Amino acid sequence: MTRVIDLRSDTLTRPTEGMRAAMAAAEVGDDVYAEDPSVLALEEQVADLLGHEAGLFCATGSLANLIGVRLLVEPGKEVLCDARAHIARAELGAHGAVSGVTMRTWRSDDGVAGIDAIQEMLEPAAGPYLVSTAAVALENTHNFGGGTIQPLAHLQQAHELCRRVGVRLHLDGARLWNASVATGVSMGEFGRLFDTVSVCFSKGLGAPIGSMLVASKERIAEARVLRKRLGAGWRQAGVLAAAAAYAIDHQVDRLADDHVAAREFAYAVAERAPHAVQPDRVETNIVVLNTGDRPAADIAARALAAGVAVSALGASMVRAVTHLDVTLAESRTAGEVVGALLA
Ligand SMILES: *Cc1c(COP(=O)(O)O)cnc(C)c1O
């Protein structure tokens, strides 16, 4: 049987040999006691990288977002975000179910809302009858928006707006690495505009597990308590921190290859099915296809039968994500297969 070209997600990457060697060699200790040297080093490194004082290594991006938003929003207040934000759609209601935080959402074409749309929704001091806005959460790159980059100037505007009205700002930066590589804007330039930032090591970076939440020292001290309360304190997590550190050293620059591969995929689709995607709008490693009146699930099933795995993420939305376990040639082939199905 030929190998399936698996573009369902960049979380599918497996640790490389070099990464496994780094994990095996990691110095470890008990991280609940804050005594794991590999974890402590990673927390300091990534906090520095993002222009923040401190970091907390977490098992998942959902956990880092859950804690990050909770640090900024007390129970009974709200966080505003895009209708297709990961925190709104893909975290199983955690912010409401666990933190007692409510959400209101704005709509956008590709995950980047106009500043006016955000401004209109802000209600920082809503009084005794309405929910008060405590924070805004942005996502960069925007996953369900199609890997869209939130431009630095846009984020600066959001930052100024929120500062002015006394609302906090959280960044879901699961793929901030991709935004940074694609634009040349440093992680710190993006990171400094936010009160809390989460980044993932387990997406395009290729680590098996792990995300980092960064913020001020004070907030991270509180975050440690919240993490333990959620049952998510961990012990010799240094083996995982070593994988993340290896990924930062060796597997960030190559994200540019994933971006090229995503465009290849999109061009191959568009040659056959021009209505499905605008390839020149593909900015990073995610391609969202519009299947029109063909059910996305049906397209995904047919693609799989032809050796290409993609995700159906809505009635007429298919997502393909390039990553380090898929070559440029395979990405093009996959685009040809899916494009033929959509033609
Ligand atoms: C993957 C992802 C996360 C975190 O997901 P986990 O599976 O919980 O690690 C958060 N935000 C975005 C935008 C993501 O794509």
Tab-separated table of C-alpha atoms and ligand atoms in Angstrom:
chain	number	residue	atom	x	y	z
A	1	MET	CA	0.000	0.000	0.000
A	2	THR	CA	1.319	3.468	-0.781
A	3	ARG	CA	1.780	5.860	2.105
A	4	VAL	CA	-1.037	8.268	2.806
A	5	ILE	CA	0.033	11.907	2.440
A	6	ASP	CA	-1.310	13.164	5.726
A	7	LEU	CA	-2.167	16.868	5.722
A	8	ARG	CA	-4.819	16.771	8.435
A	9	SER	CA	-2.665	18.724	10.874
A	10	ASP	CA	0.861	19.810	11.721
A	11	THR	CA	0.378	18.106	15.094
A	12	LEU	CA	1.005	14.781	13.325
A	13	THR	CA	4.764	15.334	13.161
A	14	ARG	CA	6.906	12.755	14.930
A	15	PRO	CA	10.048	13.531	16.885
A	16	THR	CA	13.133	13.356	14.676
A	17	GLU	CA	16.191	11.303	15.614
A	18	GLY	CA	18.069	14.358	16.819
A	19	MET	CA	15.106	15.352	18.959
A	20	ARG	CA	14.871	11.900	20.489
A	21	ALA	CA	18.576	12.018	21.325
A	22	ALA	CA	18.107	15.400	23.016
A	23	MET	CA	15.187	14.002	25.018
A	24	ALA	CA	17.197	10.969	26.120
A	25	ALA	CA	20.049	13.195	27.306
A	26	ALA	CA	17.869	15.718	29.189
A	27	GLU	CA	18.660	16.593	32.790
A	28	VAL	CA	15.459	16.331	34.807
A	29	GLY	CA	13.973	17.037	38.242
A	30	ASP	CA	10.534	17.435	39.792
A	31	ASP	CA	8.792	20.304	38.021
A	32	VAL	CA	6.003	20.607	40.597
A	33	TYR	CA	8.835	21.602	42.952
A	34	ALA	CA	10.165	23.861	40.141
A	35	GLU	CA	13.328	21.735	40.179
A	36	ASP	CA	13.517	20.469	36.618
A	37	PRO	CA	16.522	22.262	35.097
A	38	SER	CA	15.440	21.590	31.504
A	39	VAL	CA	11.960	22.974	32.117
A	40	LEU	CA	13.276	26.029	33.971
A	41	ALA	CA	15.742	26.766	31.166
A	42	LEU	CA	13.034	26.461	28.521
A	43	GLU	CA	10.650	28.697	30.465
A	44	GLU	CA	13.307	31.376	30.731
A	45	GLN	CA	14.368	31.042	27.097
A	46	VAL	CA	10.859	31.315	25.656
A	47	ALA	CA	9.809	34.124	28.010
A	48	ASP	CA	12.883	36.079	26.841
A	49	LEU	CA	12.140	35.294	23.222
A	50	LEU	CA	8.610	36.690	23.594
A	51	GLY	CA	9.650	39.753	25.586
A	52	HIS	CA	8.065	38.622	28.866
A	53	GLU	CA	9.335	38.054	32.400
A	54	ALA	CA	8.382	34.446	32.996
A	55	GLY	CA	6.958	31.308	31.446
A	56	LEU	CA	5.022	28.203	32.416
A	57	PHE	CA	5.499	24.998	30.439
A	58	CYS	CA	2.132	23.323	29.807
A	59	ALA	CA	1.027	20.024	28.312
A	60	THR	CA	-1.154	21.604	25.632
A	61	GLY	CA	-1.961	24.873	23.944
A	62	SER	CA	-5.524	24.569	25.186
A	63	LEU	CA	-4.224	24.485	28.758
A	64	ALA	CA	-1.937	27.469	28.154
A	65	ASN	CA	-4.869	29.402	26.651
A	66	LEU	CA	-7.214	28.344	29.451
A	67	ILE	CA	-4.808	29.587	32.115
A	68	GLY	CA	-3.723	32.644	30.118
A	69	VAL	CA	-7.261	33.890	29.598
A	70	ARG	CA	-8.217	33.106	33.205
A	71	LEU	CA	-5.302	35.250	34.429
A	72	LEU	CA	-6.844	38.227	32.632
A	73	VAL	CA	-10.542	37.520	33.099
A	74	GLU	CA	-12.175	36.795	36.432
A	75	PRO	CA	-15.224	34.492	36.504
A	76	GLY	CA	-18.349	36.295	35.311
A	77	LYS	CA	-16.521	38.624	32.954
A	78	GLU	CA	-15.969	38.174	29.252
A	79	VAL	CA	-13.245	37.708	26.678
A	80	LEU	CA	-13.898	38.893	23.109
A	81	CYS	CA	-12.545	36.932	20.149
A	82	ASP	CA	-13.140	35.920	16.561
A	83	ALA	CA	-16.073	33.581	15.883
A	84	ARG	CA	-13.624	31.035	14.488
A	85	ALA	CA	-10.982	31.419	17.195
A	86	HIS	CA	-9.491	28.216	18.571
A	87	ILE	CA	-10.513	29.301	22.081
A	88	ALA	CA	-14.129	29.642	20.908
A	89	ARG	CA	-14.408	26.587	18.686
A	90	ALA	CA	-11.801	24.009	19.559
A	91	GLU	CA	-11.368	24.049	23.328
A	92	LEU	CA	-14.651	22.337	24.138
A	93	GLY	CA	-16.087	25.281	26.052
A	94	ALA	CA	-13.303	25.139	28.656
A	95	HIS	CA	-13.261	28.876	29.321
A	96	GLY	CA	-16.921	28.761	30.325
A	97	ALA	CA	-17.078	25.256	31.766
A	98	VAL	CA	-13.909	25.506	33.856
A	99	SER	CA	-13.196	29.217	34.376
A	100	GLY	CA	-16.674	30.767	34.369
A	101	VAL	CA	-15.531	33.156	31.648
A	102	THR	CA	-18.059	34.159	28.997
A	103	MET	CA	-17.274	34.975	25.393
A	104	ARG	CA	-18.625	37.206	22.671
A	105	THR	CA	-17.336	36.919	19.147
A	106	TRP	CA	-16.912	39.073	16.071
A	107	ARG	CA	-16.990	37.816	12.498
A	108	SER	CA	-14.220	38.184	9.956
A	109	ASP	CA	-13.396	36.767	6.525
A	110	ASP	CA	-10.073	35.220	7.350
A	111	GLY	CA	-9.569	35.654	11.072
A	112	VAL	CA	-8.302	39.246	10.936
A	113	ALA	CA	-11.052	41.607	12.088
A	114	GLY	CA	-11.063	45.342	11.497
A	115	ILE	CA	-10.125	47.349	14.583
A	116	ASP	CA	-13.527	49.062	14.384
A	117	ALA	CA	-15.306	45.716	14.731
A	118	ILE	CA	-13.342	45.025	17.911
A	119	GLN	CA	-13.802	48.528	19.261
A	120	GLU	CA	-17.575	48.377	18.816
A	121	MET	CA	-17.822	45.354	21.081
A	122	LEU	CA	-15.710	46.588	23.992
A	123	GLU	CA	-17.711	47.115	27.192
A	124	PRO	CA	-15.036	47.415	29.882
A	125	ALA	CA	-17.353	48.848	32.527
A	126	ALA	CA	-20.787	47.561	31.608
A	127	GLY	CA	-22.298	48.260	35.010
A	128	PRO	CA	-24.579	46.067	37.086
A	129	TYR	CA	-26.750	44.655	34.279
A	130	LEU	CA	-24.394	43.663	31.487
A	131	VAL	CA	-21.243	41.573	31.252
A	132	SER	CA	-18.023	43.598	31.417
A	133	THR	CA	-15.217	42.972	28.964
A	134	ALA	CA	-11.965	42.076	30.703
A	135	ALA	CA	-9.894	40.912	27.742
A	136	VAL	CA	-9.584	40.523	23.999
A	137	ALA	CA	-7.957	37.385	22.588
A	138	LEU	CA	-6.292	37.300	19.163
A	139	GLU	CA	-4.850	34.360	17.258
A	140	ASN	CA	-1.677	34.539	15.139
A	141	THR	CA	-1.528	32.791	12.764
A	142	HIS	CA	-5.256	32.260	12.493
A	143	ASN	CA	-5.939	28.554	12.183
A	144	PHE	CA	-9.497	28.310	10.860
A	145	GLY	CA	-9.034	31.617	9.038
A	146	GLY	CA	-6.549	29.745	6.815
A	147	GLY	CA	-3.197	30.266	8.527
A	148	THR	CA	-3.638	34.022	8.194
A	149	ILE	CA	-1.036	36.342	9.652
A	150	GLN	CA	-2.239	39.190	11.843
A	151	PRO	CA	-0.021	42.048	10.637
A	152	LEU	CA	2.137	43.756	13.263
A	153	ALA	CA	0.519	47.146	12.583
A	154	HIS	CA	-2.912	45.632	13.188
A	155	LEU	CA	-1.785	44.127	16.483
A	156	GLN	CA	-0.248	47.450	17.513
A	157	GLN	CA	-3.613	49.117	16.912
A	158	ALA	CA	-5.374	46.450	18.962
A	159	HIS	CA	-2.800	46.919	21.712
A	160	GLU	CA	-3.311	50.686	21.815
A	161	LEU	CA	-7.069	50.353	21.750
A	162	CYS	CA	-7.112	47.876	24.633
A	163	ARG	CA	-4.614	49.907	26.702
A	164	ARG	CA	-6.720	53.022	26.220
A	165	VAL	CA	-9.884	51.439	27.584
A	166	GLY	CA	-8.241	49.236	30.225
A	167	VAL	CA	-8.906	45.863	28.605
A	168	ARG	CA	-6.243	43.117	28.661
A	169	LEU	CA	-4.930	41.305	25.609
A	170	HIS	CA	-4.197	37.572	25.197
A	171	LEU	CA	-2.437	36.065	22.194
A	172	ASP	CA	-3.087	32.503	21.115
A	173	GLY	CA	0.244	32.149	19.356
A	174	ALA	CA	0.098	28.416	18.733
A	175	ARG	CA	1.664	29.144	15.332
A	176	LEU	CA	3.313	32.483	16.099
A	177	TRP	CA	6.553	30.846	14.905
A	178	ASN	CA	5.032	30.591	11.425
A	179	ALA	CA	3.965	34.254	11.500
A	180	SER	CA	7.461	35.282	12.553
A	181	VAL	CA	9.252	33.198	9.919
A	182	ALA	CA	6.878	34.380	7.178
A	183	THR	CA	7.137	38.095	8.016
A	184	GLY	CA	10.582	38.494	9.561
A	185	VAL	CA	8.906	40.176	12.561
A	186	SER	CA	10.536	38.776	15.694
A	187	MET	CA	8.621	36.721	18.249
A	188	GLY	CA	9.348	39.472	20.753
A	189	GLU	CA	7.897	42.252	18.608
A	190	PHE	CA	4.646	40.306	18.460
A	191	GLY	CA	4.799	39.013	22.029
A	192	ARG	CA	5.399	42.328	23.768
A	193	LEU	CA	2.037	43.681	22.603
A	194	PHE	CA	0.154	41.196	24.803
A	195	ASP	CA	-0.358	40.599	28.522
A	196	THR	CA	-0.314	36.828	28.120
A	197	VAL	CA	0.921	34.733	25.184
A	198	SER	CA	0.711	31.004	24.472
A	199	VAL	CA	2.901	29.262	21.891
A	200	CYS	CA	2.935	25.592	20.816
A	201	PHE	CA	5.944	23.344	20.309
A	202	SER	CA	3.849	20.446	19.052
A	203	LYS	CA	2.608	21.962	15.783
A	204	GLY	CA	4.991	22.819	12.971
A	205	LEU	CA	7.940	22.826	15.365
A	206	GLY	CA	7.618	19.067	15.610
A	207	ALA	CA	7.896	18.407	19.346
A	208	PRO	CA	5.708	15.570	20.657
A	209	ILE	CA	4.021	17.612	23.401
A	210	GLY	CA	4.097	21.036	24.934
A	211	SER	CA	3.166	24.697	24.940
A	212	MET	CA	4.439	27.725	26.815
A	213	LEU	CA	2.448	30.434	28.518
A	214	VAL	CA	4.363	33.667	29.139
A	215	ALA	CA	3.420	36.744	31.167
A	216	SER	CA	4.696	38.840	34.072
A	217	LYS	CA	6.401	37.097	37.020
A	218	GLU	CA	3.375	37.737	39.195
A	219	ARG	CA	0.924	36.309	36.709
A	220	ILE	CA	3.039	33.220	36.087
A	221	ALA	CA	3.207	32.559	39.831
A	222	GLU	CA	-0.590	32.548	39.805
A	223	ALA	CA	-0.588	30.417	36.677
A	224	ARG	CA	1.442	27.731	38.488
A	225	VAL	CA	-1.314	27.495	41.089
A	226	LEU	CA	-4.047	27.311	38.442
A	227	ARG	CA	-2.168	24.614	36.520
A	228	LYS	CA	-1.759	22.437	39.611
A	229	ARG	CA	-5.414	22.985	40.528
A	230	LEU	CA	-6.383	21.661	37.106
A	231	GLY	CA	-4.403	18.508	37.846
A	232	ALA	CA	-1.815	19.449	35.258
A	233	GLY	CA	1.314	19.784	37.366
A	234	TRP	CA	3.918	17.373	36.045
A	235	ARG	CA	7.108	15.921	37.348
A	236	GLN	CA	10.171	15.071	35.184
A	237	ALA	CA	8.827	17.059	32.264
A	238	GLY	CA	12.388	17.926	31.264
A	239	VAL	CA	12.388	15.178	28.634
A	240	LEU	CA	9.614	17.129	26.916
A	241	ALA	CA	11.248	20.503	27.483
A	242	ALA	CA	14.364	19.097	25.817
A	243	ALA	CA	12.309	18.219	22.742
A	244	ALA	CA	10.902	21.752	22.641
A	245	ALA	CA	14.366	23.301	23.067
A	246	TYR	CA	15.653	21.117	20.247
A	247	ALA	CA	12.759	22.237	18.056
A	248	ILE	CA	13.538	25.907	18.714
A	249	ASP	CA	17.195	25.372	17.806
A	250	HIS	CA	16.703	23.197	14.716
A	251	GLN	CA	13.176	23.320	13.375
A	252	VAL	CA	12.017	26.930	13.288
A	253	ASP	CA	13.726	28.187	10.126
A	254	ARG	CA	12.476	25.215	8.135
A	255	LEU	CA	8.875	26.394	8.646
A	256	ALA	CA	9.518	28.462	5.512
A	257	ASP	CA	9.586	25.153	3.595
A	258	ASP	CA	6.115	24.328	4.916
A	259	HIS	CA	4.872	27.690	3.672
A	260	VAL	CA	6.228	27.006	0.183
A	261	ALA	CA	4.653	23.540	0.250
A	262	ALA	CA	1.266	24.957	1.290
A	263	ARG	CA	1.297	27.318	-1.698
A	264	GLU	CA	2.279	24.456	-3.990
A	265	PHE	CA	-0.679	22.490	-2.672
A	266	ALA	CA	-2.999	25.478	-3.165
A	267	TYR	CA	-1.774	26.184	-6.710
A	268	ALA	CA	-2.270	22.536	-7.659
A	269	VAL	CA	-5.835	22.688	-6.316
A	270	ALA	CA	-6.599	26.028	-7.965
A	271	GLU	CA	-5.366	24.865	-11.382
A	272	ARG	CA	-8.165	22.299	-11.309
A	273	ALA	CA	-10.716	24.030	-9.068
A	274	PRO	CA	-10.199	27.795	-9.154
A	275	HIS	CA	-13.293	28.452	-7.009
A	276	ALA	CA	-11.904	26.442	-4.078
A	277	VAL	CA	-8.942	28.581	-3.076
A	278	GLN	CA	-6.965	31.726	-3.850
A	279	PRO	CA	-3.380	30.441	-3.717
A	280	ASP	CA	-1.817	33.898	-3.503
A	281	ARG	CA	-3.673	34.394	-0.220
A	282	VAL	CA	-1.964	31.397	1.389
A	283	GLU	CA	0.468	32.980	3.846
A	284	THR	CA	1.767	30.130	5.994
A	285	ASN	CA	1.306	26.352	6.316
A	286	ILE	CA	-2.503	26.138	6.359
A	287	VAL	CA	-4.763	25.995	3.320
A	288	VAL	CA	-8.511	26.265	3.743
A	289	LEU	CA	-10.566	25.081	0.770
A	290	ASN	CA	-14.157	25.981	-0.002
A	291	THR	CA	-15.884	22.857	-1.310
A	292	GLY	CA	-18.950	24.846	-2.446
A	293	ASP	CA	-22.055	22.655	-2.557
A	294	ARG	CA	-20.021	19.440	-2.287
A	295	PRO	CA	-20.029	18.199	1.331
A	296	ALA	CA	-16.577	18.647	2.848
A	297	ALA	CA	-16.805	15.255	4.567
A	298	ASP	CA	-17.423	13.599	1.227
A	299	ILE	CA	-14.411	15.314	-0.371
A	300	ALA	CA	-12.222	14.298	2.587
A	301	ALA	CA	-13.382	10.669	2.326
A	302	ARG	CA	-12.680	10.531	-1.413
A	303	ALA	CA	-9.304	12.158	-0.947
A	304	LEU	CA	-8.390	9.571	1.659
A	305	ALA	CA	-9.365	6.760	-0.701
A	306	ALA	CA	-6.934	8.350	-3.177
A	307	GLY	CA	-4.140	8.503	-0.607
A	308	VAL	CA	-4.474	12.055	0.741
A	309	ALA	CA	-5.740	12.867	4.238
A	310	VAL	CA	-7.258	16.317	4.841
A	311	SER	CA	-9.687	17.557	7.530
A	312	ALA	CA	-13.355	18.392	6.987
A	313	LEU	CA	-13.936	21.271	9.410
A	314	GLY	CA	-17.401	22.401	8.447
A	315	ALA	CA	-20.097	21.722	5.873
A	316	SER	CA	-18.031	23.165	3.025
A	317	MET	CA	-14.601	23.706	4.568
A	318	VAL	CA	-11.623	21.433	4.097
A	319	ARG	CA	-8.273	22.185	5.720
A	320	ALA	CA	-4.840	20.993	4.670
A	321	VAL	CA	-1.755	21.680	6.777
A	322	THR	CA	1.820	21.158	5.611
A	323	HIS	CA	4.520	20.037	8.040
A	324	LEU	CA	7.939	18.483	8.394
A	325	ASP	CA	6.822	14.922	7.670
A	326	VAL	CA	5.489	15.854	4.201
A	327	THR	CA	7.722	16.800	1.273
A	328	LEU	CA	7.202	19.541	-1.296
A	329	ALA	CA	6.548	16.944	-4.004
A	330	GLU	CA	3.991	15.168	-1.823
A	331	SER	CA	2.231	18.461	-1.139
A	332	ARG	CA	1.936	19.135	-4.858
A	333	THR	CA	0.661	15.587	-5.500
A	334	ALA	CA	-1.884	16.011	-2.723
A	335	GLY	CA	-3.057	19.275	-4.298
A	336	GLU	CA	-3.494	17.538	-7.646
A	337	VAL	CA	-5.603	14.797	-6.049
A	338	VAL	CA	-7.827	17.142	-4.048
A	339	GLY	CA	-8.070	19.608	-6.932
A	340	ALA	CA	-9.288	16.871	-9.271
A	341	LEU	CA	-11.993	15.943	-6.759
A	342	LEU	CA	-13.168	19.551	-6.566
A	343	ALA	CA	-12.974	20.252	-10.296
B	1	LIG	C1	-3.498	23.628	18.122
B	1	LIG	C2	-3.924	24.947	18.578
B	1	LIG	C3	-3.998	25.242	19.950
B	1	LIG	C4	-3.679	24.262	21.043
B	1	LIG	O1	-4.127	22.991	20.814
B	1	LIG	P1	-3.745	21.779	21.760
B	1	LIG	O2	-4.163	20.631	20.934
B	1	LIG	O3	-4.531	21.937	22.985
B	1	LIG	O4	-2.282	21.829	22.019
B	1	LIG	C5	-4.371	26.515	20.295
B	1	LIG	N1	-4.641	27.439	19.367
B	1	LIG	C6	-4.570	27.198	18.065
B	1	LIG	C7	-4.858	28.285	17.096
B	1	LIG	C8	-4.215	25.933	17.616
B	1	LIG	O5	-4.163	25.691	16.307
